[in-house]
Amino acid sequence: MPELQSTITCPRCGHRATETMPVDACVGFHLCKGCGQVLRPKAGDCCVFCSYGTVPCPPAQRARATASRAWKD
């Protein structure tokens, strides 16, 4: 079961916000409640949780879990 809570930290102002992630989708942007900056994923990341969150998005969590199981086999 993927973890659904992640804390996003704004790289501009440092504001932190704990958000609930969707189970089956990546989030393409997040509006910082501290400074109004629109956060977008960094190059190579699928979403803002993967770029700025304490926990990657559920699709990325599943992909990593699958890769680690395959690596162990």
XYZ file of C-alpha atoms in Angstrom:
73
model
C 0.000 0.000 0.000
C 1.559 3.315 -1.010
C 2.048 6.146 1.445
C -0.385 8.963 0.585
C 0.916 11.892 2.670
C 3.895 13.963 1.553
C 5.230 17.304 2.735
C 6.138 19.643 -0.107
C 8.807 22.257 0.592
C 8.893 25.348 -1.606
C 12.435 25.944 -2.912
C 11.745 29.668 -3.115
C 10.461 30.509 0.376
C 10.843 27.263 2.343
C 7.128 27.001 3.166
C 6.117 23.420 3.980
C 2.681 21.944 3.324
C 1.570 18.374 3.986
C -0.689 17.192 1.198
C -2.597 14.027 0.349
C -1.463 12.585 -2.968
C -3.819 11.016 -5.512
C -3.459 7.235 -5.659
C -3.352 6.869 -9.426
C -1.975 10.099 -10.868
C 1.032 12.362 -10.891
C 0.553 16.042 -9.947
C 1.961 18.466 -12.514
C 1.933 21.630 -10.412
C 1.479 22.915 -6.859
C 0.753 26.474 -5.761
C 2.875 27.427 -2.738
C 0.660 28.769 0.023
C 3.587 30.772 1.384
C 4.718 32.850 -1.599
C 2.400 31.949 -4.483
C 5.130 30.319 -6.566
C 3.843 27.653 -8.959
C 6.009 24.578 -8.439
C 6.491 22.276 -11.417
C 8.380 18.963 -11.546
C 12.139 19.069 -12.026
C 13.504 17.572 -15.234
C 13.266 13.797 -15.037
C 10.624 13.756 -12.290
C 7.009 12.869 -13.014
C 5.426 15.252 -10.502
C 5.926 17.881 -7.797
C 5.841 15.257 -5.024
C 8.802 13.467 -6.616
C 10.674 16.791 -6.914
C 9.810 18.627 -3.690
C 8.033 16.137 -1.416
C 9.233 14.018 1.464
C 7.570 10.998 -0.190
C 7.363 10.351 -3.951
C 3.951 9.949 -5.607
C 2.162 6.567 -5.411
C 2.879 5.652 -9.075
C 6.607 6.270 -8.442
C 6.438 4.323 -5.154
C 4.911 1.351 -7.003
C 7.502 1.572 -9.794
C 10.353 1.619 -7.266
C 8.866 -1.310 -5.325
C 8.511 -3.317 -8.541
C 12.075 -2.495 -9.587
C 13.491 -3.457 -6.192
C 11.594 -6.792 -6.240
C 12.880 -7.521 -9.737
C 16.406 -6.583 -8.654
C 16.238 -9.085 -5.768
C 15.101 -11.964 -8.020
